[in-house]
Every structure is written in C-alpha cells, then in structure tokens.
Amino acid sequence: MGKILVTGGAGFIGSHTCVEFLESGYPVIVLDNLSNSKQESIRRIEEITKKPIDFYLADMRDENAVRKIFTEQEIDSVVHFAGLKAVGESVEKPLEYYENNINGTFVLLKIMREFGCKKFVFSSSATVYGMNNPVPYVEDMPTSATNPYGYTKVMIEQILRDFCAADPDFRAVALRYFNPIGAHKSGLIGEDPNGIPNNLLPYIGQVAVGKLEKISVFGDDYPTPDGTGVRDYIHVVDLAKGHVCALEYADQHKGFTPINLGTGHGVSVLEMIHAYEKACGHALPYQITSRRAGDIASSYADASLAKQLLNWEAHETLETMCADSWNFMQKNPNGL
Ligand code: NAD
Ligand code: UD1
C-alpha cells in the first residue's frame, strides 16, 4: 500500500488525523516546518498508536525537499493541512499568507503531477461562505471571503477545481471545517496555540487553568437567541475521522468535491462558557465587550452531504468536547 503524505501533520488537526489514519491501518508520512507546532506532537502520535511515523522537517514551498520525499517514499495521496491560519495576522501580513498557503499548494500539486499522484484532501474552512449566505451553509452556495486568510481558502478551492478539470483522473476533496475543538481522549495531543489565543476555546481553556484572567465575550447584541455569536463546534476527533472517509471517497470518485464537516448545530458563546464550567468544575469569569471586526452572528453547517457521500457524521457531544479539552489543558497547562 502506498503511503499518505500529511502536510502540517504536527499541528492541531493534522496530529489527530494522523492518529485516525494509523489506527485505520493507513501508513502516514508527515511533512511540517514546525512554524506553528512542535515535534513532540509526532512522538505523542507514535505513543498513542504504537506505530512509527516518517517525519520530514521541511517547508512545503521547498520544491526540492518535497521532490525528495516523493522520490524516497511511495506516496499514494496527499492530505494537506499545512498553512497559516490566523485571520487577524493575515490582514497585517497578506503577502506572507498568500505566499505560504498558495505557493505551498502549488508546489505540492506540481510534484504530485510529476509523480502521477492523483488523490488530494484539502483543509478548507467554513470561512468560504463569507458574510452573505443564510445558515445553514450548503456546499453549493457562492463562496467569498473578507480577509486574506479566507481568500487563500477560496482561491485554493478554485485552483483544485481547475486542476481537476484539466486532469479528469485527479480527485480532490475540500473539507470545509466548522469550528474544531476538543482533544484526543488520551490528553496527549490537543490544541497548543502560540501566544494569546485568538479562538474562543483555547482562550476559555487558558482562563480555566488560570493562565488568563477572564474571557471577553465579543458582543451580546447579535440576532441570536442570547445575543452572542453562534458557531458549529465540532470535536477534533470526529473531524479527523472525516478525513479517513474523505480519502476513501477520493479513491472511488474523480473530480473536485467540497464537503462540510460540522455537526449541523449551533452553540452560542455563553452556552459554550457554561458547558466548559461544568467540565472544569468552577465558574469562569467573563465580561461582555464590543463585537470583533469581521465576525458574523451565526455559522453552522448543513451536514447532510457528508452523511450522504462519506457516510460520516459527528458523534461527540458538547459535554465531551469540553471534557476532552479540559483533560488536555490539565495535563499540558504549558502546551506540548
Ligand atoms: P496548525 O497551525 O495547528 O497546523 C498547521 C501546521 O502546518 C503547523 O504544524 C505548521 O507548522 C505547518 N505549516 C505551516 N506552514 C507550513 C509550510 N510552509 N511548510 C510546512 N509546514 C507548514 O493549524 P490547524 O488548526 O491544525 O489547521 C490545519 C488546517 O486546517 C489549516 O490549513 C487551517 O487553515 C485549516 N482550518 C483550521 C481551522 C481551525 O479552527 N483550527 C478551521 C478551518 C480550517
Ligand atoms: C475564526 C475566524 C475564521 C476561522 C476560524 C477557525 C475570524 C473573524 N474568523 O472563526 O475565519 O476559520 O476562526 O480558525 O477571526 N469569541 C469571543 N471571545 C473570544 C474569542 C471568540 O466571544 O475571545 C466569539 C466570536 O465572536 C465567535 C465565537 O466566539 O462568535 C467563535 O470565535 P472563534 O473561535 O474565533 O471562531 P470563528 O469566529 O468562528
């Protein structure tokens, strides 16, 4: 059996997905430049699965390094997580975001073409639904973006659509993730952001362990049941399992297919804080502040296409998402 090249496999979602691939019997190779992760996560994946991983410390934009991996290994497919992902930073550093995310994808596709490798799974995002679509989001809605990070996802999806049109044997699945949270049940791997977190869950987790003082709730005047923002939070292990299904789908289906990975249910910021309080067993201080620029009121998936095409659906609950996040935070208060 050929191997799966996982770009960004040392990161949050990539590390959980490596575990699911290995446990389903698929051998993986990881390429990561560790710009937003640590090699310790690779060791921990091996500890969880008791299986070895070939790890390449390399940049995906380095054509020679990527070619070397394809020369040394028999690679059957690429699952592409590597990329920069902070929305605010992308507004300040647009060139770095376009250069890393778009060029990196170009290099991968070019080398895949050189070696006749035809299966690709891409980490897209619900951010491609932009500001103007009604919820729940359905895959055939028009895509758009409001910041450079989001544009890299919209553009890469278009590049994949064009690449599939030009090579009728190529297959690419773009998985549009909603809000991945939680951690592996072992507490060995989880989300380990650099600096002060931008996203709600790692922020709540750091308040819960006492590293940050209080949560800022960005606005309580949205047109939602309690006025705070609503999102479709999905357990990272459910999300990871979706990649195994997506790769099996790509094996059988040519062309470009975008698919939502979400639960189909929205949860508000206040509901999330209260669910986390139950998990950690103490109250979490918070204050209502002004809205964050670029935020929308509500985002959640129509999750039926994933069920139909992949026979995949999310199984974890809000309670287990918070409990697993808290377990990871307690075991790794200072990250990996
Ligand atoms: P992450 O930062 O934890 O993982 C990304 C990994 O890619 C990191 O390990 C980083 O070191 C690596 N990387 C970045 N640039 C690289 C390069 N040039 N060469 C090699 N490695 C490189 O992020 P994540 O949360 O695991 O996200 C994975 C993917 O999913 C990203 O593409 C992200 O945009 C997408 N996504 C994430 C979310 C989310 O909420 N976490 C939501 C939607 C989409
Ligand atoms: C953000 C990004 C999105 C990206 C996603 C995953 C923006 C505008 N959007 O989405 O492009 O795909 O992360 O990386 O940055 N919140 C608070 N206090 C906080 C943090 C967040 O109240 O300290 C609220 C937000 O207003 C939102 C919800 O919590 O209603 C979730 O926020 P977040 O975790 O940042 O995810 P998204 O906004 O969905």
mmCIF file of N, CA and C and ligand atoms in Angstrom, residues 85-88 125-127 146-147 149-150 177-181 191 197-204 215-219 222 228-233 267-269 273 289 291-297 299, ligand 2:
data_model
loop_
_atom_site.group_PDB
_atom_site.id
_atom_site.type_symbol
_atom_site.label_atom_id
_atom_site.label_comp_id
_atom_site.label_asym_id
_atom_site.label_seq_id
_atom_site.Cartn_x
_atom_site.Cartn_y
_atom_site.Cartn_z
ATOM 1 N N LYS A 85 -2.958 30.308 9.623
ATOM 2 C CA LYS A 85 -4.413 30.285 9.830
ATOM 3 C C LYS A 85 -4.976 31.402 10.709
ATOM 4 N N ALA A 86 -4.170 32.384 11.089
ATOM 5 C CA ALA A 86 -4.708 33.432 11.974
ATOM 6 C C ALA A 86 -5.282 34.595 11.152
ATOM 7 N N VAL A 87 -6.589 34.792 11.304
ATOM 8 C CA VAL A 87 -7.292 35.782 10.479
ATOM 9 C C VAL A 87 -6.699 37.187 10.650
ATOM 10 N N GLY A 88 -6.551 37.632 11.903
ATOM 11 C CA GLY A 88 -6.055 38.993 12.158
ATOM 12 C C GLY A 88 -4.653 39.193 11.593
ATOM 13 N N SER A 125 -12.354 25.676 4.830
ATOM 14 C CA SER A 125 -12.935 26.248 6.044
ATOM 15 C C SER A 125 -14.318 26.791 5.754
ATOM 16 N N ALA A 126 -15.153 26.810 6.785
ATOM 17 C CA ALA A 126 -16.479 27.433 6.679
ATOM 18 C C ALA A 126 -16.360 28.918 6.350
ATOM 19 N N THR A 127 -15.170 29.470 6.527
ATOM 20 C CA THR A 127 -14.959 30.885 6.214
ATOM 21 C C THR A 127 -15.267 31.181 4.739
ATOM 22 N N THR A 146 -13.513 37.641 3.484
ATOM 23 C CA THR A 146 -13.444 39.012 3.985
ATOM 24 C C THR A 146 -12.030 39.349 4.447
ATOM 25 N N ASN A 147 -11.108 38.402 4.319
ATOM 26 C CA ASN A 147 -9.729 38.660 4.774
ATOM 27 C C ASN A 147 -8.793 37.751 3.985
ATOM 28 N N TYR A 149 -6.648 35.434 4.780
ATOM 29 C CA TYR A 149 -6.694 34.008 5.130
ATOM 30 C C TYR A 149 -7.851 33.335 4.410
ATOM 31 N N GLY A 150 -9.042 33.931 4.500
ATOM 32 C CA GLY A 150 -10.218 33.355 3.856
ATOM 33 C C GLY A 150 -10.042 33.277 2.348
ATOM 34 N N TYR A 177 -14.155 22.822 7.204
ATOM 35 C CA TYR A 177 -14.314 22.601 8.643
ATOM 36 C C TYR A 177 -15.112 23.739 9.253
ATOM 37 N N PHE A 178 -15.960 23.398 10.202
ATOM 38 C CA PHE A 178 -16.602 24.419 11.019
ATOM 39 C C PHE A 178 -15.648 24.726 12.182
ATOM 40 N N ASN A 179 -16.026 24.655 13.438
ATOM 41 C CA ASN A 179 -15.086 25.103 14.489
ATOM 42 C C ASN A 179 -14.534 23.918 15.270
ATOM 43 N N PRO A 180 -13.353 23.416 14.905
ATOM 44 C CA PRO A 180 -12.807 22.251 15.595
ATOM 45 C C PRO A 180 -12.311 22.594 16.999
ATOM 46 N N ILE A 181 -12.727 21.790 17.969
ATOM 47 C CA ILE A 181 -12.304 21.984 19.370
ATOM 48 C C ILE A 181 -12.097 20.605 19.997
ATOM 49 N N GLU A 191 -4.919 21.191 21.225
ATOM 50 C CA GLU A 191 -4.602 22.485 20.600
ATOM 51 C C GLU A 191 -3.600 23.239 21.469
ATOM 52 N N PRO A 197 -4.360 33.092 22.664
ATOM 53 C CA PRO A 197 -5.219 32.511 21.618
ATOM 54 C C PRO A 197 -6.196 33.525 21.021
ATOM 55 N N ASN A 198 -6.491 33.368 19.732
ATOM 56 C CA ASN A 198 -7.496 34.200 19.061
ATOM 57 C C ASN A 198 -8.865 33.548 19.135
ATOM 58 N N ASN A 199 -8.876 32.219 19.151
ATOM 59 C CA ASN A 199 -10.144 31.488 19.062
ATOM 60 C C ASN A 199 -10.732 31.261 20.454
ATOM 61 N N LEU A 200 -12.038 31.090 20.484
ATOM 62 C CA LEU A 200 -12.756 31.043 21.762
ATOM 63 C C LEU A 200 -12.302 29.891 22.663
ATOM 64 N N LEU A 201 -12.232 28.674 22.115
ATOM 65 C CA LEU A 201 -11.999 27.525 23.002
ATOM 66 C C LEU A 201 -10.629 27.510 23.678
ATOM 67 N N PRO A 202 -9.551 27.714 22.910
ATOM 68 C CA PRO A 202 -8.271 27.757 23.625
ATOM 69 C C PRO A 202 -8.222 28.918 24.626
ATOM 70 N N TYR A 203 -8.941 29.996 24.334
ATOM 71 C CA TYR A 203 -8.965 31.122 25.292
ATOM 72 C C TYR A 203 -9.670 30.683 26.584
ATOM 73 N N ILE A 204 -10.842 30.075 26.435
ATOM 74 C CA ILE A 204 -11.576 29.596 27.619
ATOM 75 C C ILE A 204 -10.701 28.615 28.409
ATOM 76 N N ILE A 215 -12.574 35.868 30.251
ATOM 77 C CA ILE A 215 -12.984 35.756 28.852
ATOM 78 C C ILE A 215 -13.674 37.050 28.437
ATOM 79 N N SER A 216 -13.367 37.555 27.254
ATOM 80 C CA SER A 216 -14.136 38.659 26.673
ATOM 81 C C SER A 216 -15.138 38.047 25.709
ATOM 82 N N VAL A 217 -16.400 38.345 25.932
ATOM 83 C CA VAL A 217 -17.454 37.875 25.015
ATOM 84 C C VAL A 217 -17.674 38.996 23.998
ATOM 85 N N PHE A 218 -17.363 38.691 22.744
ATOM 86 C CA PHE A 218 -17.367 39.741 21.721
ATOM 87 C C PHE A 218 -18.776 40.053 21.223
ATOM 88 N N GLY A 219 -19.525 40.785 22.032
ATOM 89 C CA GLY A 219 -20.853 41.265 21.617
ATOM 90 C C GLY A 219 -21.976 40.384 22.116
ATOM 91 N N TYR A 222 -26.162 40.381 18.993
ATOM 92 C CA TYR A 222 -26.397 39.729 17.691
ATOM 93 C C TYR A 222 -27.827 39.188 17.639
ATOM 94 N N THR A 228 -25.317 36.391 21.766
ATOM 95 C CA THR A 228 -23.887 36.152 21.499
ATOM 96 C C THR A 228 -23.734 35.273 20.245
ATOM 97 N N GLY A 229 -22.539 35.291 19.671
ATOM 98 C CA GLY A 229 -22.278 34.619 18.396
ATOM 99 C C GLY A 229 -22.525 33.113 18.477
ATOM 100 N N VAL A 230 -23.068 32.562 17.407
ATOM 101 C CA VAL A 230 -23.369 31.122 17.355
ATOM 102 C C VAL A 230 -22.448 30.449 16.340
ATOM 103 N N ARG A 231 -21.835 29.320 16.753
ATOM 104 C CA ARG A 231 -20.928 28.572 15.870
ATOM 105 C C ARG A 231 -21.214 27.078 15.971
ATOM 106 N N ASP A 232 -20.733 26.375 14.971
ATOM 107 C CA ASP A 232 -20.891 24.916 14.895
ATOM 108 C C ASP A 232 -19.572 24.286 15.362
ATOM 109 N N TYR A 233 -19.464 24.026 16.671
ATOM 110 C CA TYR A 233 -18.234 23.443 17.225
ATOM 111 C C TYR A 233 -18.243 21.941 16.990
ATOM 112 N N VAL A 267 -24.011 26.627 18.654
ATOM 113 C CA VAL A 267 -23.867 26.828 20.107
ATOM 114 C C VAL A 267 -23.400 28.268 20.316
ATOM 115 N N SER A 268 -23.997 28.975 21.287
ATOM 116 C CA SER A 268 -23.613 30.382 21.500
ATOM 117 C C SER A 268 -22.378 30.475 22.402
ATOM 118 N N VAL A 269 -21.773 31.655 22.434
ATOM 119 C CA VAL A 269 -20.583 31.861 23.276
ATOM 120 C C VAL A 269 -20.934 31.605 24.749
ATOM 121 N N ILE A 273 -19.359 28.798 27.298
ATOM 122 C CA ILE A 273 -18.712 29.099 28.586
ATOM 123 C C ILE A 273 -19.353 28.236 29.685
ATOM 124 N N THR A 289 -17.885 42.471 25.838
ATOM 125 C CA THR A 289 -17.174 43.590 25.213
ATOM 126 C C THR A 289 -17.811 43.855 23.846
ATOM 127 N N ARG A 291 -18.258 43.970 19.671
ATOM 128 C CA ARG A 291 -18.117 42.954 18.627
ATOM 129 C C ARG A 291 -16.709 42.962 18.057
ATOM 130 N N ARG A 292 -16.230 41.831 17.590
ATOM 131 C CA ARG A 292 -14.940 41.749 16.899
ATOM 132 C C ARG A 292 -15.178 42.014 15.411
ATOM 133 N N ALA A 293 -14.328 42.859 14.829
ATOM 134 C CA ALA A 293 -14.477 43.193 13.409
ATOM 135 C C ALA A 293 -14.458 41.925 12.567
ATOM 136 N N GLY A 294 -15.367 41.844 11.615
ATOM 137 C CA GLY A 294 -15.368 40.702 10.694
ATOM 138 C C GLY A 294 -16.189 39.515 11.171
ATOM 139 N N ASP A 295 -16.686 39.560 12.425
ATOM 140 C CA ASP A 295 -17.480 38.425 12.927
ATOM 141 C C ASP A 295 -18.906 38.462 12.378
ATOM 142 N N ILE A 296 -19.469 37.273 12.207
ATOM 143 C CA ILE A 296 -20.877 37.180 11.832
ATOM 144 C C ILE A 296 -21.668 36.641 13.017
ATOM 145 N N ALA A 297 -22.995 36.797 12.964
ATOM 146 C CA ALA A 297 -23.847 36.366 14.081
ATOM 147 C C ALA A 297 -23.804 34.852 14.230
ATOM 148 N N SER A 299 -23.022 30.836 12.380
ATOM 149 C CA SER A 299 -22.429 29.979 11.345
ATOM 150 C C SER A 299 -22.615 28.525 11.758
HETATM 151 C C1 UD1 B 2 -12.459 32.341 13.367
HETATM 152 C C2 UD1 B 2 -12.119 33.029 12.064
HETATM 153 C C3 UD1 B 2 -12.384 32.078 10.909
HETATM 154 C C4 UD1 B 2 -11.556 30.809 11.096
HETATM 155 C C5 UD1 B 2 -11.913 30.196 12.456
HETATM 156 C C6 UD1 B 2 -11.065 28.992 12.765
HETATM 157 C C7 UD1 B 2 -12.474 35.423 12.451
HETATM 158 C C8 UD1 B 2 -13.301 36.603 12.111
HETATM 159 N N1 UD1 B 2 -12.892 34.248 11.942
HETATM 160 O O1 UD1 B 2 -13.791 31.928 13.293
HETATM 161 O O2 UD1 B 2 -12.043 32.668 9.682
HETATM 162 O O3 UD1 B 2 -11.848 29.876 10.066
HETATM 163 O O4 UD1 B 2 -11.683 31.166 13.487
HETATM 164 O O5 UD1 B 2 -9.719 29.346 12.953
HETATM 165 O O6 UD1 B 2 -11.474 35.512 13.141
HETATM 166 N N2 UD1 B 2 -15.322 34.883 20.699
HETATM 167 C C9 UD1 B 2 -15.461 35.589 21.893
HETATM 168 N N3 UD1 B 2 -14.315 35.813 22.628
HETATM 169 C C10 UD1 B 2 -13.073 35.370 22.238
HETATM 170 C C11 UD1 B 2 -12.969 34.661 21.029
HETATM 171 C C12 UD1 B 2 -14.107 34.449 20.280
HETATM 172 O O7 UD1 B 2 -16.553 35.989 22.267
HETATM 173 O O8 UD1 B 2 -12.089 35.614 22.965
HETATM 174 C C13 UD1 B 2 -16.551 34.574 19.927
HETATM 175 C C14 UD1 B 2 -16.539 35.058 18.487
HETATM 176 O O9 UD1 B 2 -17.091 36.332 18.386
HETATM 177 C C15 UD1 B 2 -17.413 33.985 17.812
HETATM 178 C C16 UD1 B 2 -17.121 32.717 18.630
HETATM 179 O O10 UD1 B 2 -16.630 33.175 19.872
HETATM 180 O O11 UD1 B 2 -18.772 34.298 17.961
HETATM 181 C C17 UD1 B 2 -16.091 31.798 17.990
HETATM 182 O O12 UD1 B 2 -14.915 32.546 17.678
HETATM 183 P P1 UD1 B 2 -13.593 31.846 17.089
HETATM 184 O O13 UD1 B 2 -13.237 30.691 17.942
HETATM 185 O O14 UD1 B 2 -12.572 32.906 16.898
HETATM 186 O O15 UD1 B 2 -14.082 31.250 15.694
HETATM 187 P P2 UD1 B 2 -14.796 31.983 14.453
HETATM 188 O O16 UD1 B 2 -15.091 33.397 14.736
HETATM 189 O O17 UD1 B 2 -15.921 31.128 14.033
#
